[in-house]
Coordinates of C-alpha atoms in Angstrom, one line a residue:
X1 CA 100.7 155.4 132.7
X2 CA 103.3 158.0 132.5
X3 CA 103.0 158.2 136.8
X4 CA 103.5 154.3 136.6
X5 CA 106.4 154.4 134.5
X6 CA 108.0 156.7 136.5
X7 CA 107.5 155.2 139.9
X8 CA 108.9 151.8 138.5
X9 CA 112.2 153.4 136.6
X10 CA 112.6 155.0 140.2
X11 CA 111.8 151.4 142.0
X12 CA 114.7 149.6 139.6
X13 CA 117.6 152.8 140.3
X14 CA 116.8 152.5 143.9
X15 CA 117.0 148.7 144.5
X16 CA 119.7 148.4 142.0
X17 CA 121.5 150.7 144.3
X18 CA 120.9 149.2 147.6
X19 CA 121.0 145.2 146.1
X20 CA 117.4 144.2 146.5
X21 CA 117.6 142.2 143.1
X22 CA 114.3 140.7 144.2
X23 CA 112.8 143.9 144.3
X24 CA 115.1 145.0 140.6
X25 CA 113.7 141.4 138.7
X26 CA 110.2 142.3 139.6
X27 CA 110.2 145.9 138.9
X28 CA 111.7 145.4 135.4
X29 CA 109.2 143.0 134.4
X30 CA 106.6 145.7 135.5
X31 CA 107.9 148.4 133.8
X32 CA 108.2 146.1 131.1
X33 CA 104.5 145.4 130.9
X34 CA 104.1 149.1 130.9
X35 CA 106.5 150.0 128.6
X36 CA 104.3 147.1 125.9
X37 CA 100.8 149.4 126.9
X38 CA 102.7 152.6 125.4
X39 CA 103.3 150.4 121.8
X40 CA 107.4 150.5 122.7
X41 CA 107.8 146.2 122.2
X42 CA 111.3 146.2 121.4
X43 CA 112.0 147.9 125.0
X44 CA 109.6 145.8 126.7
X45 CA 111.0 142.7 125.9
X46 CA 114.9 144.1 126.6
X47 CA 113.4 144.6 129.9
X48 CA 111.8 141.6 130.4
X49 CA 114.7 139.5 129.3
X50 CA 117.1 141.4 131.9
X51 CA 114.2 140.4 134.3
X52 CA 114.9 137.1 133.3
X53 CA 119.0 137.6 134.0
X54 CA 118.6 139.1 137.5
X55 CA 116.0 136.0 138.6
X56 CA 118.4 133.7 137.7
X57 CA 121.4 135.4 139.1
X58 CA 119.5 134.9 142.4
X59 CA 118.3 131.6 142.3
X60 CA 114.5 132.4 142.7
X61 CA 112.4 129.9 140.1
X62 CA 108.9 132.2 140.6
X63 CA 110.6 135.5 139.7
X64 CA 111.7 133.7 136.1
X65 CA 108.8 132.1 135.8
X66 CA 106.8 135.1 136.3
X67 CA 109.3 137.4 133.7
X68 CA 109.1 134.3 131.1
X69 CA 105.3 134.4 131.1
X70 CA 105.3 138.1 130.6
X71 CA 107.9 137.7 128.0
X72 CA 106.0 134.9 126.3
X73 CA 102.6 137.6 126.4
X74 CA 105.0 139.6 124.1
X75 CA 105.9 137.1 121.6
X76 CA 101.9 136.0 121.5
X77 CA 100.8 139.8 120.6
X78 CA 103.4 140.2 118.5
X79 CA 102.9 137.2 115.9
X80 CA 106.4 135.2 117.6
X81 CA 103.8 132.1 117.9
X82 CA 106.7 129.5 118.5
X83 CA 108.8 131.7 120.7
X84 CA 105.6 132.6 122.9
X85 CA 104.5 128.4 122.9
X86 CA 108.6 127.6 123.9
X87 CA 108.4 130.4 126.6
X88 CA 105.3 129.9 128.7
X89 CA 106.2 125.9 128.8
X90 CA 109.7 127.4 129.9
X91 CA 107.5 129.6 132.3
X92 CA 105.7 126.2 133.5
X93 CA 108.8 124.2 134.1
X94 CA 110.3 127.1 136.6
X95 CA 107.4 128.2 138.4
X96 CA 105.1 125.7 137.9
X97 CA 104.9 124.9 141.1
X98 CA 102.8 128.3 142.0
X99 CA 99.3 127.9 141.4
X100 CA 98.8 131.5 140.5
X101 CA 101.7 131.2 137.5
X102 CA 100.5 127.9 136.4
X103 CA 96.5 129.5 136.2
X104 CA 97.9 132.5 134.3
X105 CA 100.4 130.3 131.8
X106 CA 98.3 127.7 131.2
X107 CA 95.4 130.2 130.1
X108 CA 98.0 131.7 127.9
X109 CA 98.8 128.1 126.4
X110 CA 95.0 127.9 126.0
X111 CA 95.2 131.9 124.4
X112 CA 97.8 130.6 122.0
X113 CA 96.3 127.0 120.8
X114 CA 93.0 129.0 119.7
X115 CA 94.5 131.3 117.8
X116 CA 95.9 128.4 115.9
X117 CA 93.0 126.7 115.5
X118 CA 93.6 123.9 117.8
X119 CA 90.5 123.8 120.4
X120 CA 90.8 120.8 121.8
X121 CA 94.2 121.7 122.7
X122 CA 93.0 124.9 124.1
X123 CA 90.1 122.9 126.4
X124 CA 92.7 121.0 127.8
X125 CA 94.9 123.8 128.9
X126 CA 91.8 126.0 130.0
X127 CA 90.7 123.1 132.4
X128 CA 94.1 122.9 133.7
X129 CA 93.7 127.0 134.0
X130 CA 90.8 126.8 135.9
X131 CA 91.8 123.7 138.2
X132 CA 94.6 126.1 139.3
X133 CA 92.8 129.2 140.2
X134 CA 90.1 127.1 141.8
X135 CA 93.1 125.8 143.9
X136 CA 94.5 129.5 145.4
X137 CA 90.7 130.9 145.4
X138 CA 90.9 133.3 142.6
X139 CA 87.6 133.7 141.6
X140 CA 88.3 136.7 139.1
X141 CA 90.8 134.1 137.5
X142 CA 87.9 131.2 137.7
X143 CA 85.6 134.0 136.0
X144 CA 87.6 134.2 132.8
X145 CA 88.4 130.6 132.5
X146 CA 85.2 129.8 132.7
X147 CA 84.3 132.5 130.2
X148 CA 87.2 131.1 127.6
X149 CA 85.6 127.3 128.2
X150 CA 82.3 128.8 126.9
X151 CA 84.2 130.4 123.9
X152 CA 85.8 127.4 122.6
X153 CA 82.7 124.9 123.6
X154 CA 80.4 127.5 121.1
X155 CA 83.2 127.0 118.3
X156 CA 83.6 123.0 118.1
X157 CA 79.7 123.5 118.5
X158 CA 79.1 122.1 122.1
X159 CA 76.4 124.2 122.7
X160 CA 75.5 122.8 126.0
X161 CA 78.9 123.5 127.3
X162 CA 79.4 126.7 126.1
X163 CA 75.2 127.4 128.1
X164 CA 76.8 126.1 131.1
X165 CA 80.2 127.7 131.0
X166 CA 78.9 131.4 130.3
X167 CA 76.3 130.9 133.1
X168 CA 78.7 130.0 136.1
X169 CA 80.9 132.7 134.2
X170 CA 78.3 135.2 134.6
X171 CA 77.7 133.8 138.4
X172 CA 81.1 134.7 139.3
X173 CA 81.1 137.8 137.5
X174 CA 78.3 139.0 139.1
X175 CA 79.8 138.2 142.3
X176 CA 82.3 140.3 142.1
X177 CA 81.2 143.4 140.4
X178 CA 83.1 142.1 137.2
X179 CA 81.0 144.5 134.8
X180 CA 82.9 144.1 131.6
X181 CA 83.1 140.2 131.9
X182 CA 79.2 140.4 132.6
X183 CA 78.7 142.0 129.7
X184 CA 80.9 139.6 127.3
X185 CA 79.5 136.4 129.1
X186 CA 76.0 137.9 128.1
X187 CA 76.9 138.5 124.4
X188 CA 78.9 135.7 123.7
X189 CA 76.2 133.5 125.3
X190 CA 73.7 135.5 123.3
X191 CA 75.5 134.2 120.3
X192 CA 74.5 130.4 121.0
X193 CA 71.1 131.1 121.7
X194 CA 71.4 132.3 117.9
X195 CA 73.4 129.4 116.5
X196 CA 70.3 127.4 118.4
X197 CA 67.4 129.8 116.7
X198 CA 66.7 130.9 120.2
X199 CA 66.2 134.6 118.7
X200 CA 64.2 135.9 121.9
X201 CA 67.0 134.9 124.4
X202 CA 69.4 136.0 122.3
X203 CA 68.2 139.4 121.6
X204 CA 67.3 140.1 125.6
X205 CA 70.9 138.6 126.2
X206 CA 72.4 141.1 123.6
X207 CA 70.7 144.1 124.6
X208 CA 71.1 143.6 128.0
X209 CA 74.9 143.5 127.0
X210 CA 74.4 146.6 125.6
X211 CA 73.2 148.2 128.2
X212 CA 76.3 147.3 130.8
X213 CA 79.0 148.2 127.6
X214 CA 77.4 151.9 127.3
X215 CA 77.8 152.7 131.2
X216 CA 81.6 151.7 130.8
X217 CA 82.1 153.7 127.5
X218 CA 83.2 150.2 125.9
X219 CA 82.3 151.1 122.1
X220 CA 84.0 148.0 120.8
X221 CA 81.9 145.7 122.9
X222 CA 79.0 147.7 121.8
X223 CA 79.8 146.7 118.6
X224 CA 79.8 143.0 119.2
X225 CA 76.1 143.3 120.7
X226 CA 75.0 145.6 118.0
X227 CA 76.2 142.8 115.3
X228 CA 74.3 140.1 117.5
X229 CA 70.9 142.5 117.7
X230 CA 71.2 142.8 113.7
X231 CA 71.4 139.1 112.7
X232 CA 68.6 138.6 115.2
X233 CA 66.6 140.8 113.4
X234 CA 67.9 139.7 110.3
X235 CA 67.3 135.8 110.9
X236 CA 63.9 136.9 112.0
X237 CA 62.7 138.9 108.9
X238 CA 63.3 142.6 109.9
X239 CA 65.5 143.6 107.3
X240 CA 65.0 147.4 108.1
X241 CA 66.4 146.8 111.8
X242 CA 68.9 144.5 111.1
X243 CA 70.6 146.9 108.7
X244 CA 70.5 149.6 110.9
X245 CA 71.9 147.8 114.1
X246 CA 74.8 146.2 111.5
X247 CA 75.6 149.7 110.7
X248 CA 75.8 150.4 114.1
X249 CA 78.2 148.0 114.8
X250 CA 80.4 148.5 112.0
X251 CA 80.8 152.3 112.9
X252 CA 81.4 151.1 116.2
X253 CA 83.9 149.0 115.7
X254 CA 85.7 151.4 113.1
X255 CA 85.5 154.0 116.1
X256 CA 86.8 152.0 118.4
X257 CA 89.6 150.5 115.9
X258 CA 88.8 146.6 116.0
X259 CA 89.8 144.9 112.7
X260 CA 87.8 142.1 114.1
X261 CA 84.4 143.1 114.9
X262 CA 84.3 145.4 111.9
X263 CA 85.0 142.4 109.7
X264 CA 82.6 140.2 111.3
X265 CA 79.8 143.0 111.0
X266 CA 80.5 143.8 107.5
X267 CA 80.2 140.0 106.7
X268 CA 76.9 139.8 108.4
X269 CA 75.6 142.7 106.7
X270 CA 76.7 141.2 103.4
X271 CA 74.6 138.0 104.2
X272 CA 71.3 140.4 105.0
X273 CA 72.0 142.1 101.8
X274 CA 72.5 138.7 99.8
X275 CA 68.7 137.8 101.4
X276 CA 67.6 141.4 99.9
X277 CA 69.1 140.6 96.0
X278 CA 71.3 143.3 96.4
X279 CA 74.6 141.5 95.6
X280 CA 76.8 144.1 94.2
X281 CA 76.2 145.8 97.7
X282 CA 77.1 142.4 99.5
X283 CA 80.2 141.8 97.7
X284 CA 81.4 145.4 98.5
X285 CA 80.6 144.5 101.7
X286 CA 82.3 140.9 101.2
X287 CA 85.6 142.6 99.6
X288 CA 85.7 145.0 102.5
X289 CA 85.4 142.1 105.1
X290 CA 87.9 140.0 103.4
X291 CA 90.5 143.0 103.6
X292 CA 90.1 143.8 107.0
X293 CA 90.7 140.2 108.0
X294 CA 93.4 139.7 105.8
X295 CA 94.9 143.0 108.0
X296 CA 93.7 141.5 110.9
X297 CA 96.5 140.7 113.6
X298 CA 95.4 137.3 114.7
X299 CA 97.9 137.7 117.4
X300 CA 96.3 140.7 118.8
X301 CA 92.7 139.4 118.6
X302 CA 92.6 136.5 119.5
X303 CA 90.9 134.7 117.0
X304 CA 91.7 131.7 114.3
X305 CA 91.7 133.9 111.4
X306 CA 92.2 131.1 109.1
X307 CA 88.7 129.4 109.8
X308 CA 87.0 132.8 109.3
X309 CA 88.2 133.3 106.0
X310 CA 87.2 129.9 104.9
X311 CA 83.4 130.7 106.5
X312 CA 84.0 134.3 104.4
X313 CA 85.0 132.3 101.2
X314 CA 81.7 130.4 101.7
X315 CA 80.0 133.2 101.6
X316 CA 81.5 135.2 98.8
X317 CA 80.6 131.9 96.7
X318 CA 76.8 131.7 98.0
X319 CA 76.2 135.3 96.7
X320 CA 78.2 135.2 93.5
X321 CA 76.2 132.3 92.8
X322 CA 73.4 133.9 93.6
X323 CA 73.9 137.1 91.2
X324 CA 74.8 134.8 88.4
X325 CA 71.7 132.8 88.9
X326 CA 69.7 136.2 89.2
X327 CA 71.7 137.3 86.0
X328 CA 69.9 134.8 84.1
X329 CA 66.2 134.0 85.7
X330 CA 64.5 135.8 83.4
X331 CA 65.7 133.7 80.3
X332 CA 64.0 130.3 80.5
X333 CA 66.8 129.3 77.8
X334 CA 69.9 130.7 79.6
X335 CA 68.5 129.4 83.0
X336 CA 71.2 127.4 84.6
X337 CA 73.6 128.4 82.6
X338 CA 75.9 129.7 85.0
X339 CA 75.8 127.1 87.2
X340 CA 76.8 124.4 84.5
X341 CA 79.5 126.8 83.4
X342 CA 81.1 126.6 86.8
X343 CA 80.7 123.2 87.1
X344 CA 82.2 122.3 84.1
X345 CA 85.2 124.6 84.5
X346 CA 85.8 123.8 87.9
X347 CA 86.5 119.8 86.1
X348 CA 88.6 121.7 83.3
X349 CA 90.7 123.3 86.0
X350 CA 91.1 120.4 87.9
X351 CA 91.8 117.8 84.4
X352 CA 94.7 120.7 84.0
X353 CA 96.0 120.5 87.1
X354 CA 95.9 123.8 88.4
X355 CA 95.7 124.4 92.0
X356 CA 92.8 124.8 94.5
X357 CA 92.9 128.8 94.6
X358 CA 92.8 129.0 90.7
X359 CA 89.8 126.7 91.1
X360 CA 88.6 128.4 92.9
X361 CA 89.2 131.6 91.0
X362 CA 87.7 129.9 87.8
X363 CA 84.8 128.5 89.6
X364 CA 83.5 132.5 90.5
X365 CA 84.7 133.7 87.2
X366 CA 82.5 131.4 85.6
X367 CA 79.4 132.4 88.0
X368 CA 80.0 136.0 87.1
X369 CA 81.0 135.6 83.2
X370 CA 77.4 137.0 81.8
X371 CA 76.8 140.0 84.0
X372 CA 77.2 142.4 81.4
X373 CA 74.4 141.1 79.5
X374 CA 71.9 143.0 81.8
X375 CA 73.1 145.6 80.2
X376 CA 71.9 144.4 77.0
X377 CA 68.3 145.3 75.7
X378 CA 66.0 142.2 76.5
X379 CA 65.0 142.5 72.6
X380 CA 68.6 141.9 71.9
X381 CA 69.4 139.1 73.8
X382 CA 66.4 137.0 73.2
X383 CA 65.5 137.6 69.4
X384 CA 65.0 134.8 67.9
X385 CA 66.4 134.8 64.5
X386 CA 70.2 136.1 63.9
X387 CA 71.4 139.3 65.2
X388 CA 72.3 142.2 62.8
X389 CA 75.5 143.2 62.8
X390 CA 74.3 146.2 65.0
X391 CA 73.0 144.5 67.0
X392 CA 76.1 142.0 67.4
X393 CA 78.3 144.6 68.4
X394 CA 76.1 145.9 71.4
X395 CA 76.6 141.8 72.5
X396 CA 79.9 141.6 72.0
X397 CA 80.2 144.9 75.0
X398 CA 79.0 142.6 77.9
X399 CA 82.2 141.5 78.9
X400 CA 83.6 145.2 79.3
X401 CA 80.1 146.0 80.6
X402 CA 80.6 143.2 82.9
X403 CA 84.1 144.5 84.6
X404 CA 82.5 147.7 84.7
X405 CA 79.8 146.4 87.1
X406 CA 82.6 145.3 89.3
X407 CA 84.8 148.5 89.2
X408 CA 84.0 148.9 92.8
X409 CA 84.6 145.2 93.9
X410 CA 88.2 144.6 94.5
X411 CA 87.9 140.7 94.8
X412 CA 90.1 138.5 97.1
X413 CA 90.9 136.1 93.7
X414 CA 91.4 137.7 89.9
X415 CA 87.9 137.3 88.3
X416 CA 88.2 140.4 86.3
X417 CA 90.0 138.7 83.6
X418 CA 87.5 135.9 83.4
X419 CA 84.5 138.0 83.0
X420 CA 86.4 140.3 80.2
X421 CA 88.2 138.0 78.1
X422 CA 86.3 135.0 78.0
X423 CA 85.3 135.5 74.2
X424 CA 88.8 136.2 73.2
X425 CA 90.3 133.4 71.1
X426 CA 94.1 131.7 71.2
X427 CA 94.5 133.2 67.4
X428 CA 93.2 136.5 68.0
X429 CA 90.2 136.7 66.3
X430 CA 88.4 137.1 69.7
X431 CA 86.4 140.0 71.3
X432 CA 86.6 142.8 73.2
X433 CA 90.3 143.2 73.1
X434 CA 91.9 140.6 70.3
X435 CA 94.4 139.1 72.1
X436 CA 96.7 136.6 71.0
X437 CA 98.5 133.7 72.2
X438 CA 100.2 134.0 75.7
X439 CA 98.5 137.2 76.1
X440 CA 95.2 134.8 76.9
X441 CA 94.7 134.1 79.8
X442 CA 94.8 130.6 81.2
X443 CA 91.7 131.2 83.5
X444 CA 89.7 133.1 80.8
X445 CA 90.4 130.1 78.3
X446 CA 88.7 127.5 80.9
X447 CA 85.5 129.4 81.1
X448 CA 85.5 130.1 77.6
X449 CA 85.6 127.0 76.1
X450 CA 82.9 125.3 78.7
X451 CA 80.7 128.5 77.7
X452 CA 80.8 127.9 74.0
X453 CA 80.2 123.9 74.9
X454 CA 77.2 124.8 77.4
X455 CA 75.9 126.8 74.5
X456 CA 76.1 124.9 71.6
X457 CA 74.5 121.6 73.8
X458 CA 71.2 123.8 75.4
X459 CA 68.5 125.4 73.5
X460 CA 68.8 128.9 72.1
X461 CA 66.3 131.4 70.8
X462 CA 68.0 131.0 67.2
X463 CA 68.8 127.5 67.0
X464 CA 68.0 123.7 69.3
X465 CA 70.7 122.4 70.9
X466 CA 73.5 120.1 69.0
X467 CA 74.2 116.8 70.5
X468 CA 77.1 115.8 72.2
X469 CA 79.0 114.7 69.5
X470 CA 78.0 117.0 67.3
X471 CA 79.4 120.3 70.0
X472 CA 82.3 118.4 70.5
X473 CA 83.4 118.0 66.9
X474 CA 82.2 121.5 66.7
X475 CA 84.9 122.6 68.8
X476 CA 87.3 119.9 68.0
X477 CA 87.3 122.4 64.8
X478 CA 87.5 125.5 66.6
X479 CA 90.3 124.0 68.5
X480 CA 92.6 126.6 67.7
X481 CA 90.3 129.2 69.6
X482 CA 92.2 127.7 72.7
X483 CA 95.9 126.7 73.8
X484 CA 96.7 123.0 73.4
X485 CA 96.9 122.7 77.2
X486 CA 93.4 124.1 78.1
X487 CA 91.7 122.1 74.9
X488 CA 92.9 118.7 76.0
X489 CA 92.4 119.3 79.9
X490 CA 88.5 120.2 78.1
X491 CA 88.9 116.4 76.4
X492 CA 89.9 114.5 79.9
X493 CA 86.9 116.6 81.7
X494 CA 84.5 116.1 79.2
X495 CA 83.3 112.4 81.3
X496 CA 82.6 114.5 84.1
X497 CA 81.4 117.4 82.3
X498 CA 78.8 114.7 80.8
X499 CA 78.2 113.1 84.1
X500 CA 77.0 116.8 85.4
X501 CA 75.0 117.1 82.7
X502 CA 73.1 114.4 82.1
X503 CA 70.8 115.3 85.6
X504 CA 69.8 118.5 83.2
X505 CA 69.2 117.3 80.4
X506 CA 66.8 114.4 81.6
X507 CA 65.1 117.0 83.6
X508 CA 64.2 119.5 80.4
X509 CA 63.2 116.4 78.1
X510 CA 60.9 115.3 81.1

């Protein structure tokens, strides 16, 4: 770099001295390029725009097409979405006429519509892509268009498409000695033959991935065939292997610095260790996943980070489910108890009009609310008649227990207050911390008044359960336990909360 940099500052004094503006526009959009590789952007793109000045002082169409396109690369890796969209069109509409340009700016159009999520879009401009290096014989260019077809095929789910465009990817690669694109045709096609269940394929696809990314020293792309070894492994009941090649990957990828991969192994690792009952480990893994991606430059990697946070969301709710669920499976009276809880907030939160993310929010709290209670001695929880007032006291810990359980999970939404203040009351008399009023939160209140409800309509060790009118005038006369707002948001739910219940309670009388 620092010999190319040199040669090209020399290239632009000597043809700015003898004229040759041709020679000045192209230089400075080289050295501009190199100038971006070092991490100096704001130079790069002074350079590139004078690129840009001298073209069109000189009349030549290709030379600005050529500096826009460069210039529109900058915008895309540095989040200027818009800008980079308005300047490889602008890029088009000079040099268009080259089929080199048009094969490198419409791939960059079809760069740019999959980050934002729009693959159709991006199918249409990597057709156009490889229509135009088909046209001037680039096969290298035909290689990687190819290769990006395959990519967004395996994303809409066109599994066939994506098989056919990694193989005549691979073809070409092969060809010409294209080792690195070898090896990412062979692990991204690996990744179908999992979506598909072809686990064999996948795993000889992966590995031999593998072994092309160690002879080039590529420890990032090591780290995406790792990740695909371990959910092979994983999907095919070898937990030991698959948390060892997941590991693998995700010290990879930290070596190697990609945001991406790191996030997408730590995810899959949190799914093996969801299959293994080790949630606490999972949602570690989840919160650490969640973070990166929320870090991760979008721009930079090339991926729609949006629609992986939703698939992450997904999973953060299948395992929180799961550890409430596990929470309580040893209680044939609190079975399910979780579950209705979060169902019948979820209608509470939406009868009050909060948005989706507090819904959301409430709908894990709720999941979550009891994990202290493992904490609490079986003989304890279960007796049958009424609790001494010893015995009350080690209950009423489960909500601090609870956050305690969770001091290492930083979660994306605010469940801690759900899971600690549940049992606090709107006039204070509430446990663990007495709080009063405002100080109450709005969350906490939701769960807490479907929890008491839940419990005063199922079967307890101490008592049967009440019928419906009976808990609801129970807690029309505990009202005051809650703000206005969250008790009559509980009164327009409780059809719903009814209508979810009713499946249960058929099912236990049966």
């Amino acid at each position: 770099m620092p010999e190319a940099l040199a040669s090209y500052e020399e290239a632009i004094s000597t043809a700015e001295r003898a004229g040759e503006d041709r020679v000045l526009a192209e230089a400075l959009r080289r050295v501009a390029v190199v100038r971006y590789r070092r991490n100096d952007v704001g130079e790069a793109r002074s350079l590139c725009h004078r690129s840009v000045e001298v073209a069109r002082r000189i009349g030549d169409p290709l030379l600005v097409a050529e500096a826009l396109n460069t210039l529109g690369v900058l915008d895309l890796q540095t989040g200027r979405l818009e800008d980079a969209d308005r300047t490889f069109r602008d890029a088009l509409a000079q040099g268009g006429v080259s089929r080199e340009l048009r094969a490198r700016a419409e791939q960059n159009l079809g760069i740019l519509a999959n980050i934002r999520g729009g693959h159709r879009e991006a199918t249409t401009h990597y057709e156009q892509s490889l229509e135009a290096y088909r046209a001037c014989g680039d096969e290298h260019g035909c290689a990687i268009a190819f290769h990006n077809l395959g990519m967004v095929s395996a994303d809409q789910g066109l599994l066939d498409d994506a098989d056919r465009y990694f193989s005549e990817s691979l073809e070409v690669a092969e060809r010409i000695g294209e080792v690195e694109l070898q090896g990412l045709c062979l692990v991204n096609h690996a990744d179908v033959h999992v979506e598909r269940q072809q686990f064999e394929d996948a795993r000889r696809k992966a590995e031999a991935a593998l072994v092309l990314f160690d002879q080039l020293g590529a420890k990032g792309s090591k780290s995406v065939a790792y990740r695909v070894i371990g959910v092979v492994y994983r999907e095919t009941g070898k937990a030991a292997l698959a948390e060892s090649r997941l590991r693998s990957s995700i010290e990879l990828a930290t070596t190697a610095g990609s945001v991406l991969w790191e996030a997408e192994s730590s995810r899959e690792l949190a799914i093996l260790y969801q299959g293994m009952g080790r949630n606490q480990e999972a949602l570690t893994l989840l919160d650490r996943s969640y973070r990166l991606f929320q870090r991760l430059d979008a721009r930079v990697d090339l991926v729609n980070v949006g629609g992986k946070v939703a698939a992450l969301e997904g999973t953060y709710l299948a395992v929180v489910r799961d550890w409430g669920q596990s929470i309580e499976s040893s209680d044939t009276y609190t079975y399910g108890h979780c579950e209705r809880v979060a169902n019948y907030a979820a209608a509470v939160a939406r009868a009050a009009g909060l948005d989706d993310a507090t819904q959301t929010t409430i709908r894990l709290g709720a999941y979550l609310h009891d994990l202290g209670k493992v904490r609490v001695p079986h003989e304890v929880l279960n007796k049958p008649g009424k609790l001494t007032d010893e015995e009350f006291e080690i209950v009423k810990m489960h909500p601090v227990w609870g956050v305690e359980l969770l001091a290492a999970v930083e979660f994306p939404w605010d469940l801690k207050p759900i899971i600690r203040w549940h049992h606090e009351r709107y006039d204070g008399t509430g446990y663990p911390d007495r709080l009063k009023g405002g100080e109450f939160p709005l969350s906490a209140q939701v769960v807490g008044i479907v929890d008491v409800y839940d419990a005063l309509t199922t079967d307890r060790p101490y008592r049967p359960g009440l019928a419906r009118e009976a808990a609801l005038a129970e807690i029309t006369r505990c009202r005051h336990w809650w703000s206005p707002r969250v008790f009559e948001a509980f009164l327009a739910a409780l059809p719903e909360i009814r209508a979810a219940s009713a499946p249960v309670q058929a099912l236990s009388a049966a």
